């Protein structure tokens, strides 16, 4: 036996160092459990893991105000922020469980057990949860507890300065550190594995990239000359897919294999219909530009985008099913259980409401609903634009409620006429003289009639309005204002083609969309 190895190990000096090691033990134990749980979920229940279930539950219980705040703070990185926040919270509780377990046997284990129960409750609350997903959080907790208990036992032995009953006679310190390091390594490996198990997404991405969409029977009307003003600083008239805003409650983008995808039309219909992806692509498809917007878009905000969508008119699909008298709503449902309630009339009138498969000449990106979603001109996304859609239930507003309705949002959500100043960009001073103002205005399905600007609440001055691609899209506008040095407040107001101006009174985004004039302060330098 080597004397060096059996030399008594110095006990971790002082309570602080001991607590530090106990915290590390807690984090490594719980982290390993969580990672193993994610791997298990990835294999057994791809759409629900303990982490996505808890995160989804957090999203579901936060009041609309907090959701708006999170979106305004983190923008489309709100999910990364949520996952990061969860990781910090879990690490904090895990460290605490280590310290508690060191102080008192089973005290830390109890904290982890609570984790497990919270996880099970969260999984039970997910619409997409399969039975196999339910016990996974308990597995996570059991593994975390087992690891924590043996790590803490070794830490105690080190503290006591004993070499215990270890037949190798390795010092207690080394046995603790070896187990801590070994477990952390397993967790790291598991994290890599969890990422690969997510390869399902990679497979569907590959299928998507090889998919060739049919040419539309009815192509999109040409973009009129001059619709794009080309003013520096106004976003492009058609938003590229990669820049298109993304809003949904899905922590992990649903991965839907088009081969297995089915859309059912159910409820108050003469004939239930089931459609697979090949059958959908074989329908006479049309292509249209439609500007969609989020109800959470603040005045002047960027949760709005314009794309060329390829799809089958929902009107034709519903005509095949034959809605029964008395029906007034279509509850659309996605693979992850999210729902939107759309007035039946809007889906059966002459507008181009689409069961869309293409976006700007490509299959829908996974984030934007691959393989199929709804696009309805004139309605906010939360009451119409269901991504990863798998069911249309013809029903009545009196009988069914959609996802956001009980959470403080209006059951009906027509888009409010609005306008935005994109240039000059806020905060940057501009040179005196003719100052170029420009932006966009929208009144989906009615169309924009005029856009005006006013300076320091003076008279409204009419801007040059570019032709819209259609009444369902936004319009660009511009106006040069002669300004001398000083500070100005500039406001924009759009009026729709029925002559109705946008609402001046400021109202918040909840419950049915913001109103008010976009107002910017412009610093003019000599
Ligand atoms: N399945 C599903 N579809 C959804 C949502 C969702 O949370 N889940 N959010 C809706 C909302 S609120 C909006 S504004 C639009 C946004 O569509 P986009 O992400 O393609 O821009 O999708 C709608 N469709
Ligand atoms: Mo939205």
Tab-separated table of N, CA and C in Angstrom, residues 88-206:
chain	number	residue	atom	x	y	z
A	88	UNK	N	-31.405	28.151	-13.531
A	88	UNK	CA	-30.882	28.805	-12.332
A	88	UNK	C	-31.682	28.409	-11.098
A	89	UNK	N	-33.021	28.404	-11.245
A	89	UNK	CA	-33.873	28.063	-10.099
A	89	UNK	C	-33.617	26.626	-9.653
A	90	UNK	N	-33.504	25.715	-10.620
A	90	UNK	CA	-33.268	24.305	-10.284
A	90	UNK	C	-31.902	24.142	-9.628
A	91	UNK	N	-30.888	24.821	-10.195
A	91	UNK	CA	-29.544	24.719	-9.612
A	91	UNK	C	-29.548	25.254	-8.176
A	92	UNK	N	-30.278	26.344	-7.954
A	92	UNK	CA	-30.345	26.920	-6.610
A	92	UNK	C	-30.978	25.956	-5.615
A	93	UNK	N	-32.106	25.375	-6.020
A	93	UNK	CA	-32.786	24.422	-5.135
A	93	UNK	C	-31.946	23.168	-4.932
A	94	UNK	N	-31.234	22.763	-5.988
A	94	UNK	CA	-30.397	21.567	-5.901
A	94	UNK	C	-29.263	21.808	-4.904
A	95	UNK	N	-28.635	23.002	-4.979
A	95	UNK	CA	-27.557	23.332	-4.040
A	95	UNK	C	-28.095	23.328	-2.610
A	96	UNK	N	-29.300	23.885	-2.470
A	96	UNK	CA	-29.937	23.920	-1.149
A	96	UNK	C	-30.172	22.502	-0.638
A	97	UNK	N	-30.607	21.614	-1.536
A	97	UNK	CA	-30.885	20.247	-1.093
A	97	UNK	C	-29.596	19.591	-0.611
A	98	UNK	N	-28.460	19.913	-1.250
A	98	UNK	CA	-27.185	19.358	-0.805
A	98	UNK	C	-26.851	19.819	0.608
A	99	UNK	N	-27.004	21.129	0.830
A	99	UNK	CA	-26.673	21.682	2.152
A	99	UNK	C	-27.605	21.109	3.223
A	100	UNK	N	-28.895	21.005	2.885
A	100	UNK	CA	-29.866	20.470	3.859
A	100	UNK	C	-29.581	19.006	4.176
A	101	UNK	N	-29.214	18.252	3.133
A	101	UNK	CA	-28.968	16.820	3.335
A	101	UNK	C	-27.747	16.613	4.242
A	102	UNK	N	-26.766	17.511	4.090
A	102	UNK	CA	-25.571	17.409	4.923
A	102	UNK	C	-25.926	17.676	6.384
A	103	UNK	N	-26.830	18.635	6.569
A	103	UNK	CA	-27.210	19.025	7.921
A	103	UNK	C	-28.054	17.934	8.573
A	104	UNK	N	-28.959	17.390	7.742
A	104	UNK	CA	-29.879	16.408	8.300
A	104	UNK	C	-30.243	15.384	7.256
A	105	UNK	N	-30.073	14.122	7.546
A	105	UNK	CA	-30.388	13.077	6.587
A	105	UNK	C	-31.828	13.200	6.107
A	106	UNK	N	-32.039	13.029	4.814
A	106	UNK	CA	-33.349	13.052	4.160
A	106	UNK	C	-33.939	14.456	3.996
A	107	UNK	N	-33.321	15.471	4.614
A	107	UNK	CA	-33.880	16.823	4.440
A	107	UNK	C	-33.731	17.262	2.990
A	108	UNK	N	-32.551	17.027	2.402
A	108	UNK	CA	-32.337	17.381	0.995
A	108	UNK	C	-33.137	16.472	0.080
A	109	UNK	N	-33.204	15.207	0.458
A	109	UNK	CA	-33.972	14.244	-0.338
A	109	UNK	C	-35.425	14.689	-0.441
A	110	UNK	N	-35.941	15.247	0.650
A	110	UNK	CA	-37.342	15.697	0.654
A	110	UNK	C	-37.539	16.817	-0.360
A	111	UNK	N	-36.558	17.739	-0.447
A	111	UNK	CA	-36.660	18.836	-1.420
A	111	UNK	C	-36.741	18.252	-2.834
A	112	UNK	N	-35.872	17.277	-3.105
A	112	UNK	CA	-35.857	16.684	-4.447
A	112	UNK	C	-37.165	15.931	-4.727
A	113	UNK	N	-37.700	15.291	-3.703
A	113	UNK	CA	-38.972	14.570	-3.886
A	113	UNK	C	-40.079	15.548	-4.286
A	114	UNK	N	-40.062	16.734	-3.678
A	114	UNK	CA	-41.057	17.751	-4.039
A	114	UNK	C	-40.909	18.122	-5.516
A	115	UNK	N	-39.641	18.299	-5.965
A	115	UNK	CA	-39.352	18.507	-7.389
A	115	UNK	C	-40.112	17.499	-8.253
A	116	UNK	N	-39.933	16.214	-7.851
A	116	UNK	CA	-40.508	15.119	-8.633
A	116	UNK	C	-42.012	15.248	-8.730
A	117	UNK	N	-42.646	15.563	-7.600
A	117	UNK	CA	-44.108	15.668	-7.588
A	117	UNK	C	-44.560	16.850	-8.459
A	118	UNK	N	-43.854	17.982	-8.330
A	118	UNK	CA	-44.175	19.144	-9.168
A	118	UNK	C	-44.068	18.749	-10.641
A	119	UNK	N	-43.037	17.980	-10.968
A	119	UNK	CA	-42.848	17.531	-12.347
A	119	UNK	C	-44.004	16.701	-12.840
A	120	UNK	N	-44.463	15.767	-11.997
A	120	UNK	CA	-45.579	14.911	-12.405
A	120	UNK	C	-46.841	15.747	-12.632
A	121	UNK	N	-47.090	16.686	-11.722
A	121	UNK	CA	-48.270	17.550	-11.876
A	121	UNK	C	-48.184	18.323	-13.191
A	122	UNK	N	-46.973	18.845	-13.494
A	122	UNK	CA	-46.791	19.615	-14.733
A	122	UNK	C	-47.037	18.734	-15.950
A	123	UNK	N	-46.507	17.515	-15.915
A	123	UNK	CA	-46.689	16.610	-17.061
A	123	UNK	C	-48.171	16.295	-17.238
A	124	UNK	N	-48.869	16.042	-16.109
A	124	UNK	CA	-50.304	15.727	-16.193
A	124	UNK	C	-51.075	16.871	-16.826
A	125	UNK	N	-50.565	18.084	-16.663
A	125	UNK	CA	-51.253	19.256	-17.197
A	125	UNK	C	-51.021	19.496	-18.676
A	126	UNK	N	-50.092	18.758	-19.293
A	126	UNK	CA	-49.821	18.968	-20.709
A	126	UNK	C	-50.789	18.160	-21.557
A	127	UNK	N	-51.410	18.847	-22.516
A	127	UNK	CA	-52.383	18.175	-23.369
A	127	UNK	C	-51.744	17.039	-24.150
A	128	UNK	N	-50.469	17.183	-24.469
A	128	UNK	CA	-49.837	16.221	-25.366
A	128	UNK	C	-49.161	15.080	-24.621
A	129	UNK	N	-49.328	15.045	-23.271
A	129	UNK	CA	-48.628	14.050	-22.469
A	129	UNK	C	-49.153	12.644	-22.725
A	130	UNK	N	-48.231	11.737	-23.019
A	130	UNK	CA	-48.600	10.326	-23.114
A	130	UNK	C	-48.388	9.706	-21.738
A	131	UNK	N	-49.005	8.535	-21.478
A	131	UNK	CA	-48.928	7.906	-20.159
A	131	UNK	C	-47.478	7.690	-19.739
A	132	UNK	N	-46.642	7.389	-20.707
A	132	UNK	CA	-45.254	7.044	-20.385
A	132	UNK	C	-44.480	8.248	-19.844
A	133	UNK	N	-44.965	9.459	-20.127
A	133	UNK	CA	-44.258	10.657	-19.669
A	133	UNK	C	-44.472	10.908	-18.178
A	134	UNK	N	-45.561	10.348	-17.631
A	134	UNK	CA	-45.954	10.705	-16.261
A	134	UNK	C	-44.934	10.280	-15.189
A	135	UNK	N	-44.430	9.024	-15.235
A	135	UNK	CA	-43.492	8.651	-14.157
A	135	UNK	C	-42.067	9.194	-14.337
A	136	UNK	N	-41.765	9.816	-15.476
A	136	UNK	CA	-40.373	10.227	-15.709
A	136	UNK	C	-39.855	11.213	-14.649
A	137	UNK	N	-40.658	12.219	-14.242
A	137	UNK	CA	-40.151	13.113	-13.186
A	137	UNK	C	-39.839	12.370	-11.884
A	138	UNK	N	-40.577	11.275	-11.610
A	138	UNK	CA	-40.300	10.505	-10.387
A	138	UNK	C	-38.971	9.776	-10.516
A	139	UNK	N	-38.698	9.303	-11.749
A	139	UNK	CA	-37.413	8.663	-12.018
A	139	UNK	C	-36.284	9.675	-11.790
A	140	UNK	N	-36.511	10.887	-12.280
A	140	UNK	CA	-35.523	11.960	-12.112
A	140	UNK	C	-35.259	12.184	-10.623
A	141	UNK	N	-36.352	12.283	-9.850
A	141	UNK	CA	-36.211	12.559	-8.416
A	141	UNK	C	-35.531	11.396	-7.700
A	142	UNK	N	-35.929	10.149	-8.034
A	142	UNK	CA	-35.350	8.985	-7.361
A	142	UNK	C	-33.850	8.921	-7.615
A	143	UNK	N	-33.459	9.152	-8.857
A	143	UNK	CA	-32.037	9.116	-9.196
A	143	UNK	C	-31.298	10.245	-8.476
A	144	UNK	N	-31.900	11.433	-8.475
A	144	UNK	CA	-31.279	12.572	-7.791
A	144	UNK	C	-31.086	12.286	-6.309
A	145	UNK	N	-32.089	11.693	-5.678
A	145	UNK	CA	-32.004	11.389	-4.244
A	145	UNK	C	-30.919	10.363	-3.973
A	146	UNK	N	-30.890	9.304	-4.772
A	146	UNK	CA	-29.898	8.246	-4.566
A	146	UNK	C	-28.486	8.815	-4.688
A	147	UNK	N	-28.270	9.617	-5.729
A	147	UNK	CA	-26.936	10.193	-5.934
A	147	UNK	C	-26.577	11.148	-4.813
A	148	UNK	N	-27.547	11.969	-4.416
A	148	UNK	CA	-27.281	12.937	-3.358
A	148	UNK	C	-26.906	12.223	-2.061
A	149	UNK	N	-27.653	11.174	-1.731
A	149	UNK	CA	-27.394	10.492	-0.467
A	149	UNK	C	-26.008	9.866	-0.467
A	150	UNK	N	-25.605	9.231	-1.591
A	150	UNK	CA	-24.276	8.633	-1.504
A	150	UNK	C	-23.172	9.673	-1.571
A	151	UNK	N	-23.414	10.774	-2.295
A	151	UNK	CA	-22.396	11.832	-2.291
A	151	UNK	C	-22.237	12.435	-0.905
A	152	UNK	N	-23.351	12.693	-0.260
A	152	UNK	CA	-23.285	13.319	1.068
A	152	UNK	C	-22.684	12.358	2.098
A	153	UNK	N	-22.981	11.060	1.921
A	153	UNK	CA	-22.383	10.089	2.846
A	153	UNK	C	-20.855	10.150	2.740
A	154	UNK	N	-20.359	10.207	1.499
A	154	UNK	CA	-18.896	10.281	1.313
A	154	UNK	C	-18.333	11.599	1.849
A	155	UNK	N	-19.099	12.645	1.690
A	155	UNK	CA	-18.635	13.938	2.202
A	155	UNK	C	-18.532	13.899	3.725
A	156	UNK	N	-19.497	13.232	4.350
A	156	UNK	CA	-19.456	13.100	5.819
A	156	UNK	C	-18.246	12.304	6.270
A	157	UNK	N	-17.948	11.232	5.504
A	157	UNK	CA	-16.788	10.404	5.860
A	157	UNK	C	-15.510	11.220	5.772
A	158	UNK	N	-15.465	12.056	4.740
A	158	UNK	CA	-14.297	12.928	4.579
A	158	UNK	C	-14.214	13.884	5.766
A	159	UNK	N	-15.375	14.403	6.112
A	159	UNK	CA	-15.437	15.342	7.228
A	159	UNK	C	-14.944	14.668	8.508
A	160	UNK	N	-15.370	13.411	8.694
A	160	UNK	CA	-15.003	12.681	9.901
A	160	UNK	C	-13.552	12.219	9.835
A	161	UNK	N	-12.928	12.364	8.666
A	161	UNK	CA	-11.535	11.969	8.516
A	161	UNK	C	-11.343	10.469	8.469
A	162	UNK	N	-12.393	9.722	8.263
A	162	UNK	CA	-12.279	8.271	8.245
A	162	UNK	C	-12.061	7.790	6.824
A	163	UNK	N	-11.482	6.649	6.668
A	163	UNK	CA	-11.394	6.057	5.341
A	163	UNK	C	-12.510	5.032	5.193
A	164	UNK	N	-13.392	4.987	6.183
A	164	UNK	CA	-14.557	4.125	6.117
A	164	UNK	C	-14.167	2.676	5.926
A	165	UNK	N	-15.056	1.958	5.300
A	165	UNK	CA	-14.800	0.541	5.105
A	165	UNK	C	-14.327	0.257	3.694
A	166	UNK	N	-13.781	1.304	3.046
A	166	UNK	CA	-13.370	1.132	1.652
A	166	UNK	C	-12.215	0.136	1.575
A	167	UNK	N	-12.435	-0.990	0.841
A	167	UNK	CA	-11.395	-2.014	0.762
A	167	UNK	C	-10.128	-1.501	0.062
A	168	UNK	N	-10.266	-0.507	-0.822
A	168	UNK	CA	-9.082	0.006	-1.509
A	168	UNK	C	-8.306	0.931	-0.596
A	169	UNK	N	-8.956	1.319	0.487
A	169	UNK	CA	-8.284	2.179	1.447
A	169	UNK	C	-8.060	3.588	0.938
A	170	UNK	N	-8.723	3.943	-0.190
A	170	UNK	CA	-8.557	5.303	-0.703
A	170	UNK	C	-9.081	6.278	0.331
A	171	UNK	N	-8.427	7.402	0.456
A	171	UNK	CA	-8.901	8.361	1.441
A	171	UNK	C	-10.325	8.829	1.117
A	172	UNK	N	-11.056	9.166	2.136
A	172	UNK	CA	-12.457	9.572	1.972
A	172	UNK	C	-12.573	10.750	1.037
A	173	UNK	N	-11.592	11.659	1.132
A	173	UNK	CA	-11.659	12.840	0.276
A	173	UNK	C	-11.655	12.422	-1.197
A	174	UNK	N	-10.703	11.485	-1.496
A	174	UNK	CA	-10.608	11.106	-2.891
A	174	UNK	C	-11.889	10.391	-3.340
A	175	UNK	N	-12.466	9.586	-2.442
A	175	UNK	CA	-13.687	8.863	-2.842
A	175	UNK	C	-14.831	9.842	-3.117
A	176	UNK	N	-14.920	10.874	-2.315
A	176	UNK	CA	-15.973	11.879	-2.562
A	176	UNK	C	-15.739	12.575	-3.904
A	177	UNK	N	-14.502	13.048	-4.090
A	177	UNK	CA	-14.224	13.811	-5.302
A	177	UNK	C	-14.361	12.948	-6.548
A	178	UNK	N	-13.959	11.670	-6.410
A	178	UNK	CA	-14.044	10.774	-7.570
A	178	UNK	C	-15.514	10.568	-7.960
A	179	UNK	N	-16.348	10.386	-6.947
A	179	UNK	CA	-17.762	10.171	-7.271
A	179	UNK	C	-18.385	11.449	-7.837
A	180	UNK	N	-18.027	12.584	-7.255
A	180	UNK	CA	-18.581	13.857	-7.734
A	180	UNK	C	-18.190	14.077	-9.197
A	181	UNK	N	-16.899	13.897	-9.478
A	181	UNK	CA	-16.408	14.103	-10.838
A	181	UNK	C	-17.003	13.098	-11.806
A	182	UNK	N	-17.049	11.838	-11.353
A	182	UNK	CA	-17.590	10.780	-12.227
A	182	UNK	C	-19.043	11.068	-12.571
A	183	UNK	N	-19.815	11.450	-11.564
A	183	UNK	CA	-21.230	11.707	-11.808
A	183	UNK	C	-21.406	12.911	-12.731
A	184	UNK	N	-20.590	13.946	-12.515
A	184	UNK	CA	-20.674	15.132	-13.375
A	184	UNK	C	-20.351	14.746	-14.812
A	185	UNK	N	-19.362	13.848	-14.983
A	185	UNK	CA	-18.998	13.414	-16.334
A	185	UNK	C	-20.163	12.667	-16.980
A	186	UNK	N	-20.814	11.799	-16.193
A	186	UNK	CA	-21.968	11.072	-16.721
A	186	UNK	C	-23.048	12.063	-17.149
A	187	UNK	N	-23.253	13.101	-16.320
A	187	UNK	CA	-24.273	14.105	-16.642
A	187	UNK	C	-23.929	14.820	-17.944
A	188	UNK	N	-22.640	15.151	-18.119
A	188	UNK	CA	-22.222	15.846	-19.338
A	188	UNK	C	-22.477	14.959	-20.551
A	189	UNK	N	-22.133	13.689	-20.411
A	189	UNK	CA	-22.356	12.728	-21.491
A	189	UNK	C	-23.844	12.627	-21.798
A	190	UNK	N	-24.633	12.580	-20.706
A	190	UNK	CA	-26.090	12.495	-20.868
A	190	UNK	C	-26.632	13.708	-21.598
A	191	UNK	N	-26.036	14.870	-21.324
A	191	UNK	CA	-26.510	16.093	-21.974
A	191	UNK	C	-26.273	15.997	-23.474
A	192	UNK	N	-25.104	15.466	-23.845
A	192	UNK	CA	-24.802	15.280	-25.269
A	192	UNK	C	-25.808	14.295	-25.879
A	193	UNK	N	-26.066	13.221	-25.130
A	193	UNK	CA	-27.008	12.199	-25.594
A	193	UNK	C	-28.403	12.796	-25.775
A	194	UNK	N	-28.815	13.620	-24.802
A	194	UNK	CA	-30.144	14.236	-24.874
A	194	UNK	C	-30.260	15.068	-26.141
A	195	UNK	N	-29.153	15.736	-26.476
A	195	UNK	CA	-29.170	16.565	-27.680
A	195	UNK	C	-29.291	15.693	-28.931
A	196	UNK	N	-28.621	14.540	-28.914
A	196	UNK	CA	-28.703	13.673	-30.107
A	196	UNK	C	-30.064	13.015	-30.222
A	197	UNK	N	-30.607	12.654	-29.041
A	197	UNK	CA	-31.919	12.024	-29.073
A	197	UNK	C	-32.923	12.974	-29.726
A	198	UNK	N	-32.630	14.256	-29.575
A	198	UNK	CA	-33.475	15.264	-30.213
A	198	UNK	C	-33.302	15.236	-31.727
A	199	UNK	N	-32.516	14.262	-32.190
A	199	UNK	CA	-32.306	14.111	-33.623
A	199	UNK	C	-33.588	13.990	-34.403
A	200	UNK	N	-34.696	13.618	-33.728
A	200	UNK	CA	-35.997	13.555	-34.399
A	200	UNK	C	-36.260	14.837	-35.165
A	201	UNK	N	-35.922	15.931	-34.529
A	201	UNK	CA	-36.120	17.225	-35.177
A	201	UNK	C	-35.265	17.312	-36.432
A	202	UNK	N	-34.051	16.762	-36.331
A	202	UNK	CA	-33.144	16.801	-37.486
A	202	UNK	C	-33.734	15.996	-38.645
A	203	UNK	N	-34.329	14.848	-38.333
A	203	UNK	CA	-34.905	14.004	-39.384
A	203	UNK	C	-36.029	14.748	-40.101
A	204	UNK	N	-36.913	15.363	-39.318
A	204	UNK	CA	-38.037	16.079	-39.939
A	204	UNK	C	-37.535	17.295	-40.718
A	205	UNK	N	-36.511	17.964	-40.201
A	205	UNK	CA	-35.925	19.090	-40.938
A	205	UNK	C	-35.429	18.630	-42.307
A	206	UNK	N	-34.818	17.446	-42.301
A	206	UNK	CA	-34.292	16.884	-43.546
A	206	UNK	C	-35.446	16.601	-44.519
